[in-house]
Amino acid sequence: DDSNVRLWTTKTEQCECIGLLEGHEDYITSVLIEENFVLSSSADKTIRKWDMSTCECILVYLGHESTVNKMISTGDFLFSVSYDKKARCWDFDTGECIRVFKGHKNNVTSIIFIPSDKENMSDTLQFIKSQAERKNQFSNGKKLHNLPSNEMNDEDDIYSKDLIITGSLDSLAKSWSIETGECVQTFKGHTSAITCLATDPLGKILFTGSGDHTIRSWEIMTGQPLKTFNGHQTTVLTLLAHRKLLYSTSSDHTARCWVMDFGDCTRVYKEHEHSVSCLVENNGFVYTGCGDSNARCFDAKSGALKRTFKGHTGAINCLRLVDERLYTGSFDGTLRIFDASDLLLDKTNAKKEKKIDSESNQIEQQDFQNHEVIEVKEREY
């Protein structure tokens, strides 16, 4: 809420703030790291690009008319969604708005990118980039989708392969052609807001979570509905696809594991005392962040609670596992770092021994409070 972004080092014994990124005029909604840059979106309607080494703002992306909710980056391009009911495509280097995706009737809450080539920048992005670099050959204000048709190579089938997909409070998800800015498919079936999106590893199946308590799957290219995943009792908050499994969290105090192909719920992760707001999967464990101020670790297969990470005094709204450390962010204004290395070690030893003795189980299930704390509110700069 202080409208700032802070950079921290975890290499020292005590976590230290090594940079303060000041410039936004309202609260920060999301942060993205791309190479040596930090990008931040805000309720002040802007996105800012910062040099990580100097902490200087080097670019402001202007165009949205309301709060910017989320961002994704392809390296050359930045995509964002907003409460202004629009998504936008920006040139990452110049900040120029290249494309505006219009069609939703309410706030746009989520976005994902579907490339034609998982390893390389897609043909469409290459095309847009080349046209952006030659934009001075055309009259001012001329949009890329008005370029002569002979600039396009129909054989590349660009229109059907390179997409972004957005979800909105209007209960619809939409796929968009990056090259033309036109809506390709509308995924209609939910009866309440779309809250989250995910795709299968091949980028062919779309999963949508909603306030109507359900998850739905769709064929991306045709818009054909496939399955409805029933089980959650209230709003689905997040989705995570991992191999052939789909993980979800909900305000019904649970997280769930589903089989993508069949829609069967194979595991329910309980023990939460409030909404489950975020989830990550790593090496056979599921980590959740909850509104009860605790993070938890579950065995992905059995659903058994392995550890509770305590310390926050407010709801946890984000978490990330990096280098055997669990990072949790909370509405209490702090970022906490927990050591999760022994969990992974215990998992490895268990596989070798093919059993876990009762003493080991007792250690794993105790509340875990040995961690570092980054107190955002209590430090002065």
GROMACS .gro file of C-alpha atoms in nm:
model
  381
    1ASP     CA    1   0.000   0.000   0.000
    2ASP     CA    2   0.302   0.236   0.024
    3SER     CA    3   0.321   0.242  -0.361
    4ASN     CA    4   0.685   0.127  -0.360
    5VAL     CA    5   0.874  -0.178  -0.482
    6ARG     CA    6   1.167  -0.301  -0.271
    7LEU     CA    7   1.461  -0.521  -0.366
    8TRP     CA    8   1.611  -0.748  -0.101
    9THR     CA    9   1.920  -0.963  -0.071
   10THR     CA   10   1.902  -1.301   0.100
   11LYS     CA   11   2.277  -1.366   0.070
   12THR     CA   12   2.356  -1.197   0.399
   13GLU     CA   13   2.275  -1.340   0.742
   14GLN     CA   14   2.009  -1.075   0.790
   15CYS     CA   15   1.790  -0.993   0.490
   16GLU     CA   16   1.864  -0.638   0.377
   17CYS     CA   17   1.676  -0.395   0.157
   18ILE     CA   18   1.916  -0.307  -0.126
   19GLY     CA   19   1.685  -0.095  -0.336
   20LEU     CA   20   1.370   0.115  -0.314
   21LEU     CA   21   1.178   0.170  -0.638
   22GLU     CA   22   0.972   0.485  -0.592
   23GLY     CA   23   0.744   0.645  -0.848
   24HIS     CA   24   0.401   0.484  -0.847
   25GLU     CA   25   0.117   0.695  -0.708
   26ASP     CA   26  -0.101   0.408  -0.587
   27TYR     CA   27  -0.064   0.051  -0.461
   28ILE     CA   28   0.134  -0.212  -0.654
   29THR     CA   29  -0.068  -0.496  -0.808
   30SER     CA   30   0.206  -0.718  -0.955
   31VAL     CA   31   0.581  -0.740  -1.004
   32LEU     CA   32   0.766  -0.912  -1.288
   33ILE     CA   33   1.139  -0.981  -1.329
   34GLU     CA   34   1.272  -0.987  -1.687
   35GLU     CA   35   1.649  -1.015  -1.730
   36ASN     CA   36   1.801  -0.714  -1.549
   37PHE     CA   37   1.474  -0.528  -1.523
   38VAL     CA   38   1.191  -0.511  -1.273
   39LEU     CA   39   0.844  -0.432  -1.403
   40SER     CA   40   0.566  -0.319  -1.172
   41SER     CA   41   0.198  -0.259  -1.238
   42SER     CA   42  -0.017  -0.038  -1.023
   43ALA     CA   43  -0.360   0.097  -0.942
   44ASP     CA   44  -0.226   0.430  -1.073
   45LYS     CA   45  -0.302   0.294  -1.426
   46THR     CA   46   0.064   0.260  -1.524
   47ILE     CA   47   0.337   0.002  -1.564
   48ARG     CA   48   0.693   0.102  -1.477
   49LYS     CA   49   1.020  -0.052  -1.589
   50TRP     CA   50   1.315  -0.027  -1.352
   51ASP     CA   51   1.686  -0.089  -1.389
   52MET     CA   52   1.761  -0.349  -1.123
   53SER     CA   53   2.118  -0.230  -1.067
   54THR     CA   54   2.046   0.142  -1.028
   55CYS     CA   55   1.682   0.125  -0.906
   56GLU     CA   56   1.598   0.399  -1.157
   57CYS     CA   57   1.270   0.408  -1.348
   58ILE     CA   58   1.369   0.401  -1.713
   59LEU     CA   59   1.027   0.367  -1.877
   60VAL     CA   60   0.659   0.424  -1.802
   61TYR     CA   61   0.397   0.236  -2.004
   62LEU     CA   62   0.097   0.469  -2.041
   63GLY     CA   63  -0.242   0.384  -2.188
   64HIS     CA   64  -0.459   0.192  -1.945
   65GLU     CA   65  -0.752   0.386  -1.803
   66SER     CA   66  -0.782   0.203  -1.472
   67THR     CA   67  -0.595  -0.031  -1.237
   68VAL     CA   68  -0.349  -0.262  -1.415
   69ASN     CA   69  -0.408  -0.610  -1.274
   70LYS     CA   70  -0.148  -0.842  -1.420
   71MET     CA   71   0.142  -0.861  -1.666
   72ILE     CA   72   0.320  -1.128  -1.866
   73SER     CA   73   0.633  -1.089  -2.078
   74THR     CA   74   0.776  -1.265  -2.381
   75GLY     CA   75   1.106  -1.077  -2.363
   76ASP     CA   76   1.033  -0.857  -2.664
   77PHE     CA   77   0.675  -0.777  -2.570
   78LEU     CA   78   0.479  -0.705  -2.256
   79PHE     CA   79   0.109  -0.788  -2.215
   80SER     CA   80  -0.117  -0.641  -1.948
   81VAL     CA   81  -0.481  -0.651  -1.838
   82SER     CA   82  -0.680  -0.389  -1.653
   83TYR     CA   83  -1.002  -0.288  -1.483
   84ASP     CA   84  -1.060  -0.075  -1.794
   85LYS     CA   85  -1.189  -0.397  -1.961
   86LYS     CA   86  -0.894  -0.411  -2.201
   87ALA     CA   87  -0.570  -0.599  -2.256
   88ARG     CA   88  -0.270  -0.431  -2.417
   89CYS     CA   89   0.047  -0.538  -2.597
   90TRP     CA   90   0.353  -0.317  -2.547
   91ASP     CA   91   0.694  -0.301  -2.707
   92PHE     CA   92   0.913  -0.404  -2.415
   93ASP     CA   93   1.202  -0.175  -2.514
   94THR     CA   94   1.019   0.143  -2.616
   95GLY     CA   95   0.697   0.129  -2.414
   96GLU     CA   96   0.488   0.184  -2.726
   97CYS     CA   97   0.140   0.032  -2.710
   98ILE     CA   98   0.126  -0.187  -3.018
   99ARG     CA   99  -0.212  -0.348  -2.975
  100VAL     CA  100  -0.530  -0.298  -2.771
  101PHE     CA  101  -0.758  -0.598  -2.721
  102LYS     CA  102  -1.116  -0.477  -2.666
  103GLY     CA  103  -1.432  -0.683  -2.620
  104HIS     CA  104  -1.482  -0.769  -2.254
  105LYS     CA  105  -1.773  -0.602  -2.074
  106ASN     CA  106  -1.616  -0.597  -1.728
  107ASN     CA  107  -1.279  -0.593  -1.551
  108VAL     CA  108  -1.014  -0.819  -1.704
  109THR     CA  109  -0.857  -1.024  -1.425
  110SER     CA  110  -0.619  -1.274  -1.584
  111ILE     CA  111  -0.407  -1.337  -1.893
  112ILE     CA  112  -0.194  -1.613  -2.043
  113PHE     CA  113   0.015  -1.632  -2.360
  114ILE     CA  114  -0.008  -1.922  -2.609
  115PRO     CA  115   0.301  -1.922  -2.838
  116SER     CA  116   0.326  -2.126  -3.155
  117ASP     CA  117   0.675  -2.239  -3.058
  118LYS     CA  118   0.750  -2.309  -2.692
  119GLU     CA  119   1.125  -2.263  -2.742
  120ASN     CA  120   1.148  -1.962  -2.968
  121MET     CA  121   0.967  -1.635  -3.017
  122SER     CA  122   0.667  -1.714  -3.236
  123ASP     CA  123   0.625  -1.612  -3.596
  124THR     CA  124   0.356  -1.361  -3.507
  125LEU     CA  125   0.577  -1.182  -3.256
  126GLN     CA  126   0.860  -1.178  -3.508
  127PHE     CA  127   0.620  -1.027  -3.759
  128ILE     CA  128   0.493  -0.762  -3.519
  129LYS     CA  129   0.847  -0.677  -3.410
  130SER     CA  130   0.964  -0.629  -3.767
  131GLN     CA  131   0.666  -0.406  -3.841
  132ALA     CA  132   0.719  -0.205  -3.522
  133GLU     CA  133   1.079  -0.143  -3.623
  134ARG     CA  134   0.959  -0.013  -3.960
  135LYS     CA  135   0.668   0.188  -3.821
  136ASN     CA  136   0.821   0.515  -3.943
  137GLN     CA  137   0.746   0.402  -4.299
  138PHE     CA  138   0.376   0.443  -4.231
  139SER     CA  139   0.164   0.739  -4.131
  140ASN     CA  140   0.142   0.834  -3.765
  141GLY     CA  141  -0.119   0.640  -3.570
  142LYS     CA  142  -0.155   0.367  -3.830
  143LYS     CA  143  -0.222   0.037  -3.655
  144LEU     CA  144  -0.038  -0.282  -3.740
  145HIS     CA  145  -0.355  -0.468  -3.832
  146ASN     CA  146  -0.411  -0.214  -4.111
  147LEU     CA  147  -0.086  -0.305  -4.286
  148PRO     CA  148  -0.115  -0.436  -4.644
  149SER     CA  149  -0.226  -0.798  -4.654
  150ASN     CA  150   0.071  -0.899  -4.868
  151GLU     CA  151   0.293  -0.843  -4.566
  152MET     CA  152   0.143  -1.160  -4.418
  153ASN     CA  153   0.244  -1.515  -4.500
  154ASP     CA  154  -0.076  -1.723  -4.492
  155GLU     CA  155   0.125  -2.045  -4.488
  156ASP     CA  156   0.250  -1.965  -4.139
  157ASP     CA  157  -0.107  -1.990  -4.008
  158ILE     CA  158  -0.017  -1.711  -3.771
  159TYR     CA  159  -0.375  -1.621  -3.689
  160SER     CA  160  -0.458  -1.957  -3.533
  161LYS     CA  161  -0.136  -2.022  -3.341
  162ASP     CA  162  -0.016  -1.709  -3.162
  163LEU     CA  163  -0.267  -1.604  -2.901
  164ILE     CA  164  -0.330  -1.444  -2.568
  165ILE     CA  165  -0.624  -1.555  -2.357
  166THR     CA  166  -0.795  -1.326  -2.108
  167GLY     CA  167  -1.047  -1.389  -1.831
  168SER     CA  168  -1.295  -1.132  -1.707
  169LEU     CA  169  -1.556  -1.056  -1.444
  170ASP     CA  170  -1.808  -1.074  -1.731
  171SER     CA  171  -1.789  -1.458  -1.692
  172LEU     CA  172  -1.615  -1.498  -2.028
  173ALA     CA  173  -1.268  -1.597  -2.139
  174LYS     CA  174  -1.152  -1.480  -2.481
  175SER     CA  175  -0.863  -1.571  -2.707
  176TRP     CA  176  -0.710  -1.300  -2.924
  177SER     CA  177  -0.491  -1.294  -3.231
  178ILE     CA  178  -0.176  -1.107  -3.140
  179GLU     CA  179  -0.119  -1.016  -3.505
  180THR     CA  180  -0.462  -0.861  -3.568
  181GLY     CA  181  -0.594  -0.780  -3.222
  182GLU     CA  182  -0.920  -0.955  -3.307
  183CYS     CA  183  -1.109  -1.195  -3.082
  184VAL     CA  184  -1.063  -1.551  -3.211
  185GLN     CA  185  -1.280  -1.747  -2.967
  186THR     CA  186  -1.513  -1.671  -2.679
  187PHE     CA  187  -1.528  -1.937  -2.410
  188LYS     CA  188  -1.881  -1.914  -2.274
  189GLY     CA  189  -2.032  -2.136  -2.007
  190HIS     CA  190  -1.947  -2.001  -1.664
  191THR     CA  191  -2.220  -1.821  -1.472
  192SER     CA  192  -1.990  -1.598  -1.268
  193ALA     CA  193  -1.657  -1.415  -1.296
  194ILE     CA  194  -1.352  -1.584  -1.444
  195THR     CA  195  -1.092  -1.568  -1.169
  196CYS     CA  196  -0.797  -1.769  -1.306
  197LEU     CA  197  -0.660  -1.940  -1.617
  198ALA     CA  198  -0.420  -2.223  -1.698
  199THR     CA  199  -0.330  -2.443  -1.994
  200ASP     CA  200  -0.204  -2.797  -2.036
  201PRO     CA  201   0.170  -2.839  -2.110
  202LEU     CA  202   0.108  -2.850  -2.486
  203GLY     CA  203  -0.094  -2.529  -2.488
  204LYS     CA  204  -0.396  -2.695  -2.649
  205ILE     CA  205  -0.641  -2.715  -2.358
  206LEU     CA  206  -0.759  -2.414  -2.158
  207PHE     CA  207  -0.871  -2.438  -1.796
  208THR     CA  208  -1.083  -2.163  -1.641
  209GLY     CA  209  -1.169  -2.116  -1.274
  210SER     CA  210  -1.473  -1.917  -1.172
  211GLY     CA  211  -1.684  -1.766  -0.901
  212ASP     CA  212  -1.950  -2.023  -0.991
  213HIS     CA  213  -1.742  -2.281  -0.795
  214THR     CA  214  -1.642  -2.478  -1.107
  215ILE     CA  215  -1.342  -2.533  -1.330
  216ARG     CA  216  -1.401  -2.584  -1.700
  217SER     CA  217  -1.177  -2.716  -1.976
  218TRP     CA  218  -1.190  -2.604  -2.338
  219GLU     CA  219  -1.024  -2.677  -2.669
  220ILE     CA  220  -0.830  -2.358  -2.731
  221MET     CA  221  -0.838  -2.342  -3.110
  222THR     CA  222  -1.209  -2.425  -3.152
  223GLY     CA  223  -1.354  -2.295  -2.827
  224GLN     CA  224  -1.527  -2.630  -2.777
  225PRO     CA  225  -1.616  -2.699  -2.409
  226LEU     CA  226  -1.475  -3.029  -2.286
  227LYS     CA  227  -1.533  -3.097  -1.916
  228THR     CA  228  -1.664  -2.936  -1.600
  229PHE     CA  229  -1.470  -3.001  -1.278
  230ASN     CA  230  -1.713  -3.001  -0.984
  231GLY     CA  231  -1.610  -3.021  -0.621
  232HIS     CA  232  -1.522  -2.680  -0.483
  233GLN     CA  233  -1.795  -2.524  -0.270
  234THR     CA  234  -1.709  -2.159  -0.335
  235THR     CA  235  -1.499  -1.942  -0.571
  236VAL     CA  236  -1.199  -2.102  -0.741
  237LEU     CA  237  -0.905  -1.868  -0.682
  238THR     CA  238  -0.600  -2.014  -0.858
  239LEU     CA  239  -0.510  -2.286  -1.107
  240LEU     CA  240  -0.178  -2.460  -1.165
  241ALA     CA  241  -0.117  -2.718  -1.439
  242HIS     CA  242   0.159  -2.972  -1.377
  243ARG     CA  243   0.211  -3.252  -1.625
  244LYS     CA  244  -0.123  -3.437  -1.643
  245LEU     CA  245  -0.253  -3.292  -1.318
  246LEU     CA  246  -0.437  -2.970  -1.242
  247TYR     CA  247  -0.418  -2.808  -0.900
  248SER     CA  248  -0.672  -2.555  -0.775
  249THR     CA  249  -0.734  -2.343  -0.468
  250SER     CA  250  -1.059  -2.199  -0.340
  251SER     CA  251  -1.221  -1.980  -0.079
  252ASP     CA  252  -1.381  -2.302   0.052
  253HIS     CA  253  -1.062  -2.356   0.259
  254THR     CA  254  -0.927  -2.635   0.037
  255ALA     CA  255  -0.690  -2.702  -0.249
  256ARG     CA  256  -0.759  -2.988  -0.489
  257CYS     CA  257  -0.576  -3.207  -0.739
  258TRP     CA  258  -0.752  -3.314  -1.060
  259VAL     CA  259  -0.675  -3.542  -1.353
  260MET     CA  260  -0.680  -3.314  -1.657
  261ASP     CA  261  -0.813  -3.567  -1.905
  262PHE     CA  262  -1.106  -3.690  -1.698
  263GLY     CA  263  -1.190  -3.414  -1.452
  264ASP     CA  264  -1.166  -3.649  -1.154
  265CYS     CA  265  -1.059  -3.504  -0.819
  266THR     CA  266  -0.788  -3.733  -0.683
  267ARG     CA  267  -0.687  -3.542  -0.372
  268VAL     CA  268  -0.822  -3.273  -0.139
  269TYR     CA  269  -0.570  -3.073   0.066
  270LYS     CA  270  -0.747  -2.971   0.387
  271GLU     CA  271  -0.638  -2.830   0.726
  272HIS     CA  272  -0.679  -2.468   0.609
  273GLU     CA  273  -0.885  -2.231   0.823
  274HIS     CA  274  -0.952  -1.968   0.557
  275SER     CA  275  -0.942  -1.912   0.179
  276VAL     CA  276  -0.647  -2.071   0.001
  277SER     CA  277  -0.509  -1.791  -0.213
  278CYS     CA  278  -0.198  -1.938  -0.379
  279LEU     CA  279  -0.025  -2.267  -0.454
  280VAL     CA  280   0.299  -2.406  -0.593
  281GLU     CA  281   0.405  -2.766  -0.662
  282ASN     CA  282   0.762  -2.884  -0.631
  283ASN     CA  283   0.925  -3.225  -0.616
  284GLY     CA  284   0.619  -3.411  -0.490
  285PHE     CA  285   0.506  -3.144  -0.246
  286VAL     CA  286   0.222  -2.893  -0.267
  287TYR     CA  287   0.274  -2.561  -0.088
  288THR     CA  288  -0.025  -2.338  -0.014
  289GLY     CA  289  -0.072  -1.985   0.115
  290CYS     CA  290  -0.384  -1.912   0.316
  291GLY     CA  291  -0.595  -1.633   0.457
  292ASP     CA  292  -0.537  -1.774   0.806
  293SER     CA  293  -0.182  -1.628   0.782
  294ASN     CA  294  -0.011  -1.967   0.745
  295ALA     CA  295   0.164  -2.145   0.461
  296ARG     CA  296   0.147  -2.523   0.448
  297CYS     CA  297   0.326  -2.811   0.281
  298PHE     CA  298   0.139  -3.126   0.177
  299ASP     CA  299   0.250  -3.453   0.028
  300ALA     CA  300   0.111  -3.420  -0.324
  301LYS     CA  301   0.011  -3.785  -0.359
  302SER     CA  302  -0.128  -3.867  -0.015
  303GLY     CA  303  -0.259  -3.523   0.078
  304ALA     CA  304  -0.094  -3.552   0.421
  305LEU     CA  305   0.004  -3.226   0.589
  306LYS     CA  306   0.381  -3.228   0.631
  307ARG     CA  307   0.446  -2.883   0.776
  308THR     CA  308   0.284  -2.555   0.876
  309PHE     CA  309   0.491  -2.239   0.824
  310LYS     CA  310   0.388  -1.983   1.086
  311GLY     CA  311   0.485  -1.624   1.153
  312HIS     CA  312   0.266  -1.393   0.944
  313THR     CA  313  -0.007  -1.189   1.112
  314GLY     CA  314  -0.209  -1.131   0.795
  315ALA     CA  315  -0.337  -1.331   0.499
  316ILE     CA  316  -0.072  -1.477   0.267
  317ASN     CA  317  -0.136  -1.363  -0.090
  318CYS     CA  318   0.168  -1.497  -0.277
  319LEU     CA  319   0.442  -1.756  -0.242
  320ARG     CA  320   0.735  -1.888  -0.441
  321LEU     CA  321   0.980  -2.175  -0.388
  322VAL     CA  322   1.335  -2.095  -0.505
  323ASP     CA  323   1.653  -2.288  -0.420
  324GLU     CA  324   1.484  -2.484  -0.142
  325ARG     CA  325   1.356  -2.166   0.020
  326LEU     CA  326   0.989  -2.081   0.053
  327TYR     CA  327   0.914  -1.709   0.007
  328THR     CA  328   0.577  -1.588   0.134
  329GLY     CA  329   0.421  -1.243   0.098
  330SER     CA  330   0.140  -1.122   0.319
  331PHE     CA  331  -0.105  -0.841   0.380
  332ASP     CA  332   0.081  -0.783   0.708
  333GLY     CA  333   0.343  -0.597   0.502
  334THR     CA  334   0.620  -0.854   0.533
  335LEU     CA  335   0.798  -1.107   0.318
  336ARG     CA  336   0.914  -1.417   0.504
  337ILE     CA  337   1.167  -1.676   0.397
  338PHE     CA  338   1.147  -2.033   0.524
  339ASP     CA  339   1.406  -2.307   0.482
  340ALA     CA  340   1.239  -2.605   0.310
  341SER     CA  341   1.556  -2.799   0.229
  342ASP     CA  342   1.503  -3.065   0.494
  343LEU     CA  343   1.163  -3.150   0.349
  344LEU     CA  344   1.325  -3.232   0.016
  345LEU     CA  345   1.602  -3.423   0.191
  346ASP     CA  346   1.349  -3.627   0.386
  347LYS     CA  347   1.166  -3.701   0.060
  348THR     CA  348   1.486  -3.829  -0.100
  349ASN     CA  349   1.575  -4.043   0.199
  350ALA     CA  350   1.224  -4.183   0.212
  351LYS     CA  351   1.248  -4.299  -0.147
  352LYS     CA  352   1.576  -4.473  -0.075
  353GLU     CA  353   1.454  -4.642   0.239
  354LYS     CA  354   1.100  -4.699   0.110
  355LYS     CA  355   0.965  -4.611   0.452
  356ILE     CA  356   0.954  -4.328   0.703
  357ASP     CA  357   0.978  -4.410   1.071
  358SER     CA  358   0.742  -4.262   1.324
  359GLU     CA  359   1.006  -4.027   1.465
  360SER     CA  360   1.065  -3.869   1.123
  361ASN     CA  361   0.692  -3.822   1.074
  362GLN     CA  362   0.665  -3.650   1.409
  363ILE     CA  363   0.939  -3.403   1.316
  364GLU     CA  364   0.792  -3.326   0.974
  365GLN     CA  365   0.443  -3.251   1.104
  366GLN     CA  366   0.538  -3.000   1.371
  367ASP     CA  367   0.476  -2.628   1.321
  368PHE     CA  368   0.780  -2.466   1.162
  369GLN     CA  369   0.884  -2.119   1.273
  370ASN     CA  370   1.260  -2.101   1.204
  371HIS     CA  371   1.285  -1.846   0.927
  372GLU     CA  372   1.399  -1.503   0.822
  373VAL     CA  373   1.162  -1.209   0.821
  374ILE     CA  374   1.169  -0.902   0.599
  375GLU     CA  375   0.976  -0.636   0.786
  376VAL     CA  376   0.863  -0.392   0.521
  377LYS     CA  377   0.676  -0.160   0.751
  378GLU     CA  378   0.928  -0.131   1.031
  379ARG     CA  379   1.232  -0.024   0.831
  380GLU     CA  380   1.310   0.340   0.760
  381TYR     CA  381   1.483   0.469   0.448
   0.00000   0.00000   0.00000
